[in-house]
Short mmCIF file of C-alpha atoms and ligand atoms in Angstrom, two decimals:
data_model
loop_
_atom_site.label_atom_id
_atom_site.label_comp_id
_atom_site.label_asym_id
_atom_site.label_seq_id
_atom_site.Cartn_x
_atom_site.Cartn_y
_atom_site.Cartn_z
CA MET B 23 -1.30 -43.24 25.79
CA LYS B 24 2.34 -44.34 25.61
CA THR B 25 2.22 -44.75 21.84
CA ASN B 26 0.81 -41.21 21.60
CA LEU B 27 3.71 -39.85 23.61
CA VAL B 28 6.25 -41.61 21.40
CA LEU B 29 4.52 -40.23 18.33
CA VAL B 30 4.55 -36.71 19.70
CA ILE B 31 8.29 -36.99 20.48
CA LEU B 32 9.01 -38.45 17.07
CA ALA B 33 7.09 -35.67 15.40
CA ALA B 34 8.97 -33.04 17.39
CA VAL B 35 12.34 -34.56 16.52
CA CYS B 36 11.43 -34.80 12.84
CA GLY B 37 10.20 -31.23 12.85
CA ALA B 38 13.42 -29.97 14.44
CA LEU B 39 15.54 -31.99 11.97
CA ALA B 40 13.55 -30.67 9.02
CA SER B 41 14.12 -27.05 9.97
CA GLN B 42 17.74 -27.73 10.83
CA ARG B 43 18.21 -29.29 7.39
CA ALA B 44 16.83 -26.23 5.73
CA ARG B 45 19.08 -23.98 7.83
CA GLY B 46 22.15 -26.04 7.38
CA ALA B 47 21.60 -26.39 3.58
CA GLU B 48 23.91 -24.69 1.10
CA SER B 49 22.71 -21.32 2.27
CA GLU B 50 20.77 -20.19 5.31
CA PRO B 51 17.11 -19.33 4.67
CA PRO B 52 16.93 -15.53 4.33
CA ASN B 53 15.24 -13.03 6.50
CA ILE B 54 11.85 -12.14 5.01
CA VAL B 55 10.31 -8.65 5.01
CA ILE B 56 6.96 -7.69 3.50
CA VAL B 57 6.65 -3.96 3.13
CA TYR B 58 2.91 -3.53 2.72
CA THR B 59 1.49 -0.13 1.88
CA ASP B 60 -2.11 1.06 2.07
CA ASP B 61 -4.16 2.01 -1.00
CA VAL B 62 -1.08 2.50 -3.22
CA GLY B 63 -1.95 1.94 -6.88
CA ILE B 64 0.25 0.41 -9.57
CA GLY B 65 0.52 3.81 -11.20
CA ASP B 66 1.63 5.55 -8.02
CA VAL B 67 5.25 4.49 -8.13
CA SER B 68 7.60 5.72 -10.80
CA CYS B 69 9.14 2.38 -11.67
CA TYR B 70 5.66 1.38 -12.92
CA GLY B 71 5.35 4.53 -14.96
CA SER B 72 4.32 7.38 -12.71
CA SER B 73 5.98 10.42 -14.13
CA ALA B 74 4.13 13.00 -12.05
CA ILE B 75 5.28 11.70 -8.63
CA HIS B 76 8.74 10.29 -7.99
CA THR B 77 9.45 7.36 -5.76
CA PRO B 78 13.25 6.99 -6.00
CA ASN B 79 13.55 4.54 -3.12
CA ILE B 80 10.96 2.08 -4.41
CA ASP B 81 12.55 2.45 -7.84
CA ARG B 82 15.83 1.46 -6.26
CA LEU B 83 14.28 -1.70 -4.97
CA ALA B 84 12.91 -2.42 -8.41
CA ALA B 85 16.24 -1.67 -10.06
CA ASP B 86 18.01 -4.34 -8.04
CA GLY B 87 15.02 -6.65 -7.90
CA LEU B 88 12.20 -8.26 -9.79
CA ARG B 89 9.19 -6.22 -10.82
CA PHE B 90 5.88 -8.04 -11.39
CA THR B 91 3.44 -6.81 -13.94
CA SER B 92 0.79 -9.24 -12.66
CA GLY B 93 1.18 -9.19 -8.92
CA TYR B 94 -2.18 -9.17 -7.21
CA ALA B 95 -3.76 -8.51 -3.84
CA SER B 96 -6.54 -11.00 -3.36
CA SER B 97 -9.11 -8.29 -2.72
CA ALA B 98 -9.81 -4.67 -3.51
CA THR B 99 -10.05 -3.72 0.19
CA CYS B 100 -7.76 -3.97 3.16
CA THR B 101 -9.03 -6.49 5.66
CA PRO B 102 -9.72 -9.29 3.18
CA SER B 103 -6.35 -8.74 1.41
CA ARG B 104 -4.49 -8.87 4.73
CA TYR B 105 -6.49 -11.90 5.87
CA SER B 106 -5.52 -13.78 2.69
CA LEU B 107 -1.92 -12.80 2.87
CA LEU B 108 -1.54 -14.17 6.39
CA THR B 109 -3.76 -17.26 6.09
CA GLY B 110 -3.21 -18.37 2.50
CA SER B 111 -6.96 -18.58 2.19
CA TYR B 112 -9.12 -16.55 -0.18
CA ALA B 113 -11.01 -14.00 1.93
CA PHE B 114 -14.39 -14.85 0.37
CA ARG B 115 -14.22 -18.16 2.24
CA ASN B 116 -14.71 -16.24 5.49
CA PRO B 117 -17.86 -14.13 5.30
CA LEU B 118 -16.61 -12.04 8.25
CA ALA B 119 -13.54 -10.92 6.30
CA GLU B 120 -14.84 -7.49 5.32
CA ILE B 121 -13.52 -4.03 6.24
CA LEU B 122 -13.60 -4.21 10.05
CA PRO B 123 -14.03 -1.73 12.83
CA ALA B 124 -11.19 -1.82 15.41
CA ASP B 125 -13.16 -3.81 18.00
CA ALA B 126 -14.42 -6.54 15.71
CA PRO B 127 -13.41 -10.01 16.96
CA MET B 128 -10.08 -11.16 15.54
CA LEU B 129 -10.63 -12.89 12.20
CA ILE B 130 -7.73 -15.25 12.57
CA GLU B 131 -8.21 -18.28 14.79
CA PRO B 132 -5.59 -18.07 17.58
CA GLY B 133 -2.77 -20.59 17.08
CA SER B 134 -3.78 -21.35 13.49
CA ALA B 135 -1.18 -22.07 10.81
CA THR B 136 -0.67 -18.52 9.52
CA LEU B 137 2.34 -17.44 7.53
CA PRO B 138 4.11 -16.03 10.62
CA GLU B 139 3.19 -19.04 12.69
CA LEU B 140 4.71 -21.44 10.11
CA LEU B 141 7.86 -19.35 9.90
CA ARG B 142 8.05 -19.21 13.67
CA ARG B 143 7.86 -23.01 13.87
CA ALA B 144 10.77 -23.07 11.41
CA GLY B 145 12.88 -20.98 13.78
CA TYR B 146 12.09 -17.42 12.62
CA ALA B 147 11.55 -14.49 14.94
CA THR B 148 8.32 -12.82 13.74
CA ALA B 149 6.90 -9.28 14.00
CA VAL B 150 4.13 -7.10 12.71
CA ILE B 151 4.65 -3.35 12.69
CA GLY B 152 2.03 -0.91 11.38
CA LYS B 153 -1.54 -1.44 10.35
CA TRP B 154 -3.31 -4.52 11.63
CA HIS B 155 -7.03 -4.28 10.69
CA LEU B 156 -7.88 -7.90 11.28
CA GLY B 157 -9.94 -7.50 14.47
CA LEU B 158 -8.89 -7.81 18.10
CA GLY B 159 -10.31 -9.63 21.06
CA ARG B 160 -13.32 -11.87 20.99
CA GLY B 161 -16.03 -9.25 20.66
CA GLY B 162 -15.67 -6.03 22.58
CA VAL B 163 -12.16 -4.87 23.58
CA ASP B 164 -11.07 -3.33 26.88
CA TRP B 165 -8.60 -0.77 25.55
CA ASN B 166 -7.28 -0.21 29.08
CA GLY B 167 -6.28 -3.79 29.78
CA ASP B 168 -4.64 -6.67 27.90
CA ILE B 169 -5.91 -6.72 24.34
CA LYS B 170 -6.19 -10.38 23.44
CA PRO B 171 -6.34 -12.28 21.20
CA GLY B 172 -4.38 -10.18 18.75
CA PRO B 173 -1.27 -10.41 16.57
CA LEU B 174 0.62 -12.24 19.32
CA GLU B 175 -1.95 -15.05 19.08
CA ALA B 176 -1.76 -15.03 15.28
CA GLY B 177 1.93 -16.10 15.00
CA PHE B 178 3.80 -12.93 15.78
CA ASP B 179 6.34 -12.72 18.63
CA GLU B 180 6.34 -8.96 18.54
CA SER B 181 3.63 -6.52 17.56
CA TYR B 182 3.38 -2.77 17.32
CA VAL B 183 0.19 -1.79 15.52
CA MET B 184 -2.70 0.52 14.92
CA ALA B 185 -5.89 -1.43 15.46
CA ALA B 186 -7.80 -0.66 12.25
CA THR B 187 -7.32 2.32 9.91
CA ASN B 188 -5.97 5.80 10.39
CA ASP B 189 -9.45 7.22 9.79
CA ARG B 190 -10.98 5.14 12.59
CA VAL B 191 -10.89 5.33 16.37
CA PRO B 192 -9.12 4.38 18.61
CA CYS B 193 -6.24 6.64 17.52
CA VAL B 194 -3.54 4.98 19.56
CA TYR B 195 -0.68 2.52 19.03
CA ILE B 196 -0.80 -0.92 20.60
CA ASP B 197 2.55 -2.23 21.73
CA GLY B 198 2.19 -5.97 22.40
CA ARG B 199 -1.11 -6.25 24.19
CA ARG B 200 -1.21 -2.77 25.65
CA VAL B 201 -2.06 0.67 24.35
CA GLU B 202 1.20 2.56 24.38
CA GLY B 203 1.34 5.60 26.69
CA ALA B 204 -2.16 5.15 28.12
CA GLU B 205 -2.82 6.58 31.61
CA GLN B 206 -5.06 4.76 34.07
CA ASP B 207 -6.96 7.90 35.09
CA ASP B 208 -7.96 8.69 31.52
CA PRO B 209 -9.47 5.42 30.34
CA ILE B 210 -10.14 4.86 26.63
CA GLN B 211 -13.55 3.98 25.31
CA ILE B 212 -14.81 3.88 21.74
CA ASP B 213 -18.20 3.59 20.05
CA TYR B 214 -18.96 3.59 16.37
CA ARG B 215 -22.66 4.46 16.75
CA LYS B 216 -23.01 7.25 19.23
CA LYS B 217 -20.86 9.94 20.74
CA ILE B 218 -19.24 9.14 24.01
CA GLY B 219 -17.30 11.51 26.29
CA THR B 220 -16.74 15.22 25.79
CA ILE B 221 -14.13 15.49 23.05
CA PRO B 222 -15.64 17.58 20.24
CA THR B 223 -16.59 15.87 17.00
CA GLY B 224 -16.26 17.10 13.44
CA HIS B 225 -20.06 17.36 13.24
CA GLU B 226 -20.13 19.78 16.14
CA ARG B 227 -16.92 21.71 15.57
CA PRO B 228 -15.67 21.53 11.96
CA ASP B 229 -13.79 24.71 12.75
CA LEU B 230 -11.44 22.70 14.98
CA THR B 231 -10.36 20.34 12.18
CA ARG B 232 -7.38 20.61 9.85
CA LEU B 233 -9.10 18.67 7.07
CA ALA B 234 -12.71 19.04 5.88
CA ALA B 235 -14.43 15.67 6.14
CA ASP B 236 -17.65 14.00 4.95
CA PRO B 237 -20.28 13.05 7.56
CA GLN B 238 -18.98 9.49 7.94
CA HIS B 239 -15.53 10.87 8.86
CA SER B 240 -16.83 13.53 11.17
CA GLY B 241 -16.70 11.69 14.48
CA THR B 242 -14.31 12.51 17.31
CA ILE B 243 -11.55 15.01 16.50
CA ILE B 244 -8.13 13.51 17.35
CA ASN B 245 -5.00 15.48 16.52
CA GLY B 246 -7.02 18.05 14.60
CA ILE B 247 -8.66 15.44 12.34
CA SER B 248 -12.20 14.03 12.72
CA ARG B 249 -12.42 10.21 12.44
CA ILE B 250 -14.91 7.44 11.80
CA GLY B 251 -16.39 6.68 15.26
CA TYR B 252 -16.24 8.23 18.71
CA MET B 253 -13.57 8.03 21.34
CA SER B 254 -13.10 9.23 24.85
CA GLY B 255 -9.98 9.27 27.01
CA GLY B 256 -6.43 8.22 26.23
CA ARG B 257 -5.17 11.77 25.49
CA ALA B 258 -1.61 10.93 26.44
CA ALA B 259 -1.69 7.99 24.03
CA TRP B 260 -3.15 9.71 20.92
CA TRP B 261 -1.15 9.29 17.78
CA LYS B 262 0.07 12.20 15.72
CA ASP B 263 -0.60 11.56 12.05
CA GLU B 264 2.48 13.58 11.02
CA GLU B 265 4.72 11.29 13.05
CA MET B 266 3.13 7.95 12.18
CA ALA B 267 5.36 6.97 9.22
CA ASP B 268 8.46 7.70 11.24
CA ARG B 269 7.08 5.97 14.27
CA PHE B 270 6.48 2.71 12.33
CA THR B 271 9.70 2.98 10.35
CA ASP B 272 11.84 3.66 13.46
CA ARG B 273 10.25 0.66 15.14
CA ALA B 274 10.89 -1.55 12.06
CA ILE B 275 14.53 -0.41 11.98
CA ARG B 276 14.85 -1.15 15.68
CA TYR B 277 13.40 -4.59 15.11
CA VAL B 278 15.80 -5.59 12.33
CA THR B 279 18.72 -4.16 14.33
CA GLU B 280 17.82 -6.25 17.35
CA HIS B 281 17.29 -9.36 15.28
CA LYS B 282 20.05 -9.10 12.75
CA ASP B 283 21.74 -12.26 13.93
CA LYS B 284 18.81 -14.65 13.55
CA PRO B 285 16.29 -15.28 10.80
CA PHE B 286 13.36 -12.93 11.09
CA PHE B 287 10.05 -12.32 9.36
CA LEU B 288 8.85 -8.76 9.47
CA TYR B 289 5.39 -7.78 8.24
CA PHE B 290 5.91 -4.03 7.90
CA ASN B 291 2.60 -2.24 7.17
CA LEU B 292 2.84 1.45 6.43
CA HIS B 293 -0.29 3.55 6.99
CA ASP B 294 0.51 5.65 3.94
CA ILE B 295 -1.24 6.50 1.65
CA HIS B 296 -4.63 5.82 3.31
CA GLU B 297 -6.77 8.81 4.26
CA PRO B 298 -6.57 11.02 6.28
CA ARG B 299 -3.31 12.02 4.62
CA TRP B 300 -1.37 14.31 6.94
CA PRO B 301 2.26 13.54 6.37
CA ALA B 302 5.24 15.10 8.19
CA ASP B 303 5.88 18.79 7.50
CA ARG B 304 8.88 18.03 5.33
CA HIS B 305 6.50 16.33 2.84
CA ARG B 306 3.49 18.55 3.03
CA GLY B 307 2.95 20.50 -0.17
CA LYS B 308 6.05 18.97 -1.75
CA SER B 309 4.52 16.76 -4.43
CA GLY B 310 2.33 19.43 -5.98
CA ALA B 311 -0.37 16.77 -6.11
CA GLY B 312 -2.20 17.39 -2.82
CA GLY B 313 -2.22 15.24 0.29
CA ARG B 314 -2.15 12.00 -1.66
CA GLY B 315 1.00 12.89 -3.62
CA ASP B 316 2.66 14.12 -0.40
CA ALA B 317 1.80 10.85 1.31
CA ILE B 318 3.38 8.95 -1.59
CA LEU B 319 6.59 10.93 -0.97
CA GLU B 320 6.43 10.02 2.72
CA MET B 321 5.81 6.39 1.94
CA ASP B 322 8.74 6.26 -0.42
CA GLU B 323 10.99 7.94 2.14
CA ALA B 324 10.00 5.33 4.76
CA VAL B 325 10.89 2.53 2.36
CA GLY B 326 14.24 4.23 1.71
CA ARG B 327 15.03 4.66 5.38
CA PHE B 328 14.24 1.03 6.02
CA ILE B 329 16.26 -0.31 3.11
CA ASP B 330 19.20 1.96 4.14
CA ALA B 331 19.06 0.40 7.61
CA LEU B 332 19.20 -3.12 6.13
CA GLU B 333 22.19 -1.97 4.07
CA ARG B 334 23.94 -0.48 7.10
CA LEU B 335 23.37 -3.72 9.00
CA ASP B 336 24.75 -5.67 6.05
CA LEU B 337 21.50 -7.58 5.78
CA ARG B 338 20.54 -6.97 2.16
CA LYS B 339 22.15 -10.11 0.78
CA ASN B 340 20.35 -12.36 3.21
CA THR B 341 17.02 -10.59 3.27
CA LEU B 342 14.20 -11.11 0.82
CA VAL B 343 12.15 -7.91 0.65
CA ILE B 344 8.71 -7.89 -0.98
CA PHE B 345 7.12 -4.52 -1.60
CA SER B 346 3.37 -4.36 -2.38
CA SER B 347 0.03 -2.77 -1.48
CA ASP B 348 -3.24 -4.03 0.00
CA ASN B 349 -5.62 -2.65 -2.60
CA GLY B 350 -5.90 -0.24 -5.45
CA PRO B 351 -5.97 3.51 -5.34
CA VAL B 352 -8.70 5.89 -4.27
CA VAL B 353 -8.14 9.60 -4.75
CA THR B 354 -10.75 10.97 -2.38
CA ASP B 355 -12.53 8.84 0.18
CA GLY B 356 -13.78 11.08 2.98
CA TYR B 357 -11.48 14.07 3.44
CA GLU B 358 -10.71 17.09 1.29
CA ASP B 359 -6.96 17.25 1.01
CA GLY B 360 -6.56 18.69 -2.44
CA SER B 361 -5.77 15.36 -4.09
CA LEU B 362 -8.52 15.41 -6.65
CA GLU B 363 -8.03 19.04 -7.63
CA ASN B 364 -4.28 18.65 -8.07
CA ILE B 365 -4.11 15.23 -9.66
CA GLY B 366 -3.01 16.65 -13.00
CA ASP B 367 -1.66 13.96 -15.28
CA HIS B 368 -1.01 11.49 -12.48
CA ASP B 369 -2.62 8.10 -13.13
CA PRO B 370 -2.91 6.10 -9.86
CA ASN B 371 -4.15 2.97 -11.55
CA GLY B 372 -1.65 3.11 -14.43
CA PRO B 373 -3.07 1.48 -17.60
CA PHE B 374 -5.84 -0.31 -15.70
CA ARG B 375 -9.42 0.49 -14.94
CA GLY B 376 -10.95 1.23 -11.52
CA GLY B 377 -9.37 1.19 -8.11
CA LYS B 378 -10.06 0.44 -4.47
CA TYR B 379 -13.33 -1.45 -3.80
CA GLN B 380 -13.55 -2.63 -7.40
CA VAL B 381 -13.04 -5.90 -9.18
CA TRP B 382 -11.49 -4.10 -12.14
CA GLU B 383 -7.75 -4.66 -12.51
CA GLY B 384 -7.05 -1.31 -10.86
CA GLY B 385 -8.57 -2.65 -7.64
CA THR B 386 -6.19 -5.57 -7.13
CA ARG B 387 -3.27 -5.43 -9.54
CA MET B 388 -0.61 -4.08 -7.29
CA PRO B 389 2.92 -2.71 -7.53
CA THR B 390 4.82 -5.88 -6.59
CA ILE B 391 8.61 -6.01 -6.25
CA VAL B 392 10.84 -8.74 -4.93
CA SER B 393 14.37 -7.70 -3.97
CA TRP B 394 17.10 -10.00 -2.78
CA PRO B 395 20.42 -8.78 -4.10
CA GLY B 396 22.77 -11.51 -5.16
CA THR B 397 20.00 -14.13 -5.38
CA VAL B 398 17.09 -12.60 -7.30
CA LYS B 399 18.23 -11.37 -10.68
CA PRO B 400 16.93 -7.85 -11.52
CA GLY B 401 14.28 -7.74 -14.18
CA VAL B 402 10.58 -7.63 -15.03
CA THR B 403 8.28 -10.58 -15.06
CA ASP B 404 4.72 -11.22 -16.27
CA ALA B 405 4.23 -14.31 -14.02
CA MET B 406 0.89 -14.10 -12.27
CA VAL B 407 1.31 -14.19 -8.50
CA CYS B 408 -1.07 -13.21 -5.68
CA GLN B 409 -0.42 -12.31 -2.08
CA VAL B 410 -2.40 -15.34 -1.02
CA ASP B 411 0.50 -17.37 -2.43
CA PHE B 412 3.01 -15.93 -0.01
CA LEU B 413 2.22 -18.51 2.66
CA ALA B 414 3.10 -21.59 0.55
CA SER B 415 5.96 -19.88 -1.28
CA LEU B 416 7.69 -18.33 1.73
CA ALA B 417 7.18 -21.48 3.78
CA GLU B 418 9.10 -23.37 1.08
CA LEU B 419 11.81 -20.74 1.10
CA ALA B 420 12.12 -20.97 4.88
CA GLY B 421 12.07 -24.76 5.01
CA ALA B 422 8.85 -24.57 6.99
CA SER B 423 6.28 -27.33 6.59
CA VAL B 424 2.69 -26.46 5.74
CA PRO B 425 0.28 -28.69 7.67
CA GLU B 426 -2.59 -30.41 5.92
CA GLY B 427 -5.42 -27.96 5.27
CA ALA B 428 -3.38 -24.81 5.96
CA GLY B 429 -3.27 -22.14 3.23
CA PRO B 430 -5.92 -23.85 1.05
CA ASP B 431 -5.64 -21.30 -1.76
CA SER B 432 -1.95 -20.64 -1.51
CA VAL B 433 0.01 -21.75 -4.53
CA ASN B 434 3.73 -22.28 -4.24
CA VAL B 435 5.01 -19.73 -6.74
CA LEU B 436 8.45 -19.46 -5.19
CA PRO B 437 10.30 -20.03 -8.50
CA ALA B 438 8.38 -17.09 -10.00
CA LEU B 439 9.01 -14.90 -6.96
CA LEU B 440 12.71 -15.60 -7.21
CA GLY B 441 12.73 -14.99 -10.97
CA ARG B 442 13.66 -18.59 -11.77
CA SER B 443 10.47 -19.24 -13.69
CA ASP B 444 8.07 -17.20 -15.85
CA LYS B 445 5.23 -19.28 -14.57
CA GLY B 446 3.17 -18.23 -11.60
CA ARG B 447 -0.37 -19.39 -10.90
CA ASP B 448 -2.72 -20.38 -13.75
CA GLU B 449 -5.81 -18.67 -12.56
CA LEU B 450 -6.88 -16.24 -9.89
CA VAL B 451 -10.21 -15.39 -8.24
CA GLN B 452 -10.51 -11.63 -7.77
CA GLN B 453 -12.66 -10.01 -5.15
CA GLY B 454 -14.18 -6.53 -5.27
CA ASN B 455 -16.79 -4.91 -3.16
CA GLY B 456 -19.78 -7.20 -3.81
CA ARG B 457 -18.44 -8.45 -7.14
CA MET B 458 -16.15 -11.34 -8.01
CA ALA B 459 -14.08 -12.10 -11.07
CA ILE B 460 -11.71 -14.71 -12.39
CA ARG B 461 -8.55 -14.32 -14.43
CA LYS B 462 -7.12 -17.24 -16.39
CA ALA B 463 -4.13 -16.53 -18.66
CA ASP B 464 -5.16 -13.35 -20.47
CA TRP B 465 -8.86 -13.77 -20.06
CA LYS B 466 -10.89 -12.12 -17.33
CA TYR B 467 -14.53 -12.87 -16.62
CA ILE B 468 -16.81 -10.89 -14.37
CA PRO B 469 -20.24 -12.41 -13.76
CA ALA B 470 -23.36 -10.28 -13.74
CA GLY B 471 -24.03 -8.66 -10.43
CA PRO B 472 -25.25 -5.54 -8.70
CA ARG B 473 -24.08 -2.16 -9.87
CA LYS B 474 -21.90 -1.65 -6.86
CA LEU B 475 -21.07 1.81 -5.76
CA PRO B 476 -18.86 2.10 -2.68
CA ALA B 477 -20.14 4.10 0.20
CA GLY B 478 -17.70 6.89 -0.60
CA PRO B 479 -18.51 10.57 -0.45
CA LYS B 480 -18.32 11.57 -4.08
CA HIS B 481 -17.29 10.57 -7.53
CA GLY B 482 -13.92 11.78 -8.54
CA GLY B 483 -14.57 11.97 -12.19
CA VAL B 484 -10.92 11.53 -13.23
CA GLY B 485 -11.21 8.47 -15.46
CA ASP B 486 -11.98 6.22 -12.62
CA PRO B 487 -8.83 6.06 -10.50
CA THR B 488 -11.02 7.18 -7.64
CA GLY B 489 -12.49 3.67 -7.46
CA HIS B 490 -15.86 5.38 -7.20
CA SER B 491 -17.13 4.71 -10.70
CA ASP B 492 -19.99 2.51 -11.43
CA MET B 493 -19.62 -1.04 -12.68
CA PRO B 494 -21.95 -2.49 -15.36
CA ALA B 495 -24.39 -5.04 -14.01
CA GLU B 496 -24.04 -7.44 -16.94
CA ALA B 497 -21.52 -10.27 -17.33
CA GLN B 498 -18.26 -9.20 -18.90
CA LEU B 499 -15.26 -10.80 -20.59
CA TYR B 500 -12.01 -9.02 -21.35
CA ASN B 501 -8.78 -10.00 -23.04
CA LEU B 502 -6.22 -8.36 -20.78
CA ALA B 503 -3.41 -8.74 -23.30
CA ASP B 504 -5.30 -6.69 -25.95
CA ASP B 505 -7.24 -4.62 -23.55
CA PRO B 506 -5.61 -4.12 -20.14
CA GLY B 507 -7.98 -1.20 -19.45
CA GLU B 508 -11.02 -3.53 -19.62
CA SER B 509 -12.74 -1.21 -22.00
CA THR B 510 -14.34 -3.61 -24.51
CA ASN B 511 -16.57 -6.39 -23.32
CA VAL B 512 -16.05 -9.29 -25.76
CA ILE B 513 -18.38 -11.77 -24.13
CA ALA B 514 -20.63 -11.98 -27.19
CA GLN B 515 -17.64 -12.96 -29.40
CA HIS B 516 -16.24 -15.63 -27.02
CA PRO B 517 -19.15 -17.43 -25.40
CA VAL B 518 -17.19 -20.67 -24.92
CA VAL B 519 -14.38 -18.91 -23.02
CA ALA B 520 -16.89 -17.06 -20.92
CA ASN B 521 -18.79 -20.24 -20.05
CA ASP B 522 -15.65 -22.03 -19.13
CA LEU B 523 -14.51 -19.25 -16.85
CA ALA B 524 -18.00 -18.92 -15.36
CA ALA B 525 -17.87 -22.57 -14.43
CA ARG B 526 -14.39 -22.34 -13.03
CA LEU B 527 -15.32 -19.37 -10.90
CA LYS B 528 -18.45 -21.07 -9.66
CA GLN B 529 -16.39 -24.09 -8.67
CA SER B 530 -13.78 -21.99 -6.85
CA LEU B 531 -16.45 -20.10 -4.93
CA GLN B 532 -18.09 -23.35 -3.84
CA SER B 533 -14.96 -25.35 -2.99
C1 NG6 I 629 -14.62 2.50 4.38
C2 NG6 I 629 -14.44 3.96 4.66
C3 NG6 I 629 -13.13 4.45 4.04
C4 NG6 I 629 -12.00 3.56 4.46
C5 NG6 I 629 -12.28 2.11 4.19
C6 NG6 I 629 -11.25 1.16 4.68
C7 NG6 I 629 -16.63 5.10 4.79
C8 NG6 I 629 -17.67 5.82 4.03
N1 NG6 I 629 -15.53 4.69 4.07
O1 NG6 I 629 -15.75 2.01 5.02
O2 NG6 I 629 -12.91 5.77 4.42
O3 NG6 I 629 -11.72 3.70 5.85
O4 NG6 I 629 -13.49 1.78 4.81
O5 NG6 I 629 -10.13 1.25 3.89
O6 NG6 I 629 -16.75 4.87 5.97
S1 NG6 I 629 -9.19 -0.01 3.85
O7 NG6 I 629 -8.06 0.37 2.97
O8 NG6 I 629 -8.79 -0.24 5.21
O9 NG6 I 629 -9.94 -1.11 3.30
CA1 CA I 630 -6.14 -0.35 2.00
#
């Protein structure tokens, strides 16, 4: 018993010394911000080549930072990507890490060694602002009481989130453990199977909606938009889609203002450009490319406002900002907002194939920018990095130790993130909707599997940036250097490469 106590004290002292050492080293560890957008494709930002829609603020980040041509989300959908980013574990290792409803049990084990938890142990203040989508509670949530476990049990000291997606109920913000602005005499309830309460649904009253929706998105009408699922109560707490970007950005600015004197980690998750896209009036109709283009303008403005605030607070030189997205683009996914009709020459997936839901490059190869003026030299790099690597890499940067077993798939690619090395990870397992792939150097192998069509409403038919196109069932091999668009399956010409990658993928999936 006594020995145990001594060991515990020794461990605590060593831990404190370790983080002190890092902090007292030549330079203080920087603040860390991840600006994480929703469904933004690599072709959606102008510094990656979009000429139809301009994103001057993201371009500004790229101009003074490092732009990755091979920066990946670990999955082609939201929940698994976010799970990987925070846990440093590939999402396929957790079979529950699929697109979640708001009231699914929290995917992250409370108290586990997540990225924010490790940074917190190293002395950082930590916050999540924006989209959560990793489950809440332990199965069933009382939206009128304390919502727990949630982000505050996953390593964040502060949390201001939407529970799931902006197309799903409940359409409220959660501040800490409580729904913001809820009134006791108008209790909130949700159900994803059957209607509850008396608020009209899109099925019953499409005339009351501002956006036409498919049947799946025709549940309860909140703020003039029908959603996935049904909701009753909480009127005083309902969000307004047109204010959401400002709401999250204001809160993020408030957070960095309040924490400017200590190291902080902010996981800032914009809801743009996920459907339903109903940006603020000042953006509506401004892109000429429908709701999706307008949402890109709103997203870019939010990034600009946030970076301006860092500048005003004189925080740019000691803040590492990473900009990225959770999965590839989808043009139309449930609502008719003019995006498909007005897409013109805009290419959301850039030179790549496919988009959201898919294991094609367009599904997971993300706009990825690291900006840290004065430390990270501006430029472009082909180093392969994945968001699952943030845990090991940022822990290293912060002088935080990673306990045995934490972040099992997280590779320390800090030198690549800081532009000090051209070498990132050697290989990467990619996850689409029901299909997996592996990339090693320039080769990409996709094993045979089901022809997977996402449960979306329709096929866009514009190349396949909609992410709704079909995927061949047979095994495929592509050389991404010669053929970034994955158009020519060369498996017959390179059986040895294909076999090697097949074996490596199998091993990764089983380990
Ligand atoms: C899908 C929804 C889609 C979107 C997605 C989550 C249907 C038919 N489609 O199930 O609209 O909400 O989930 O997107 O319900 S994500 O970016 O959070 O992964
Ligand atoms: Ca997403």
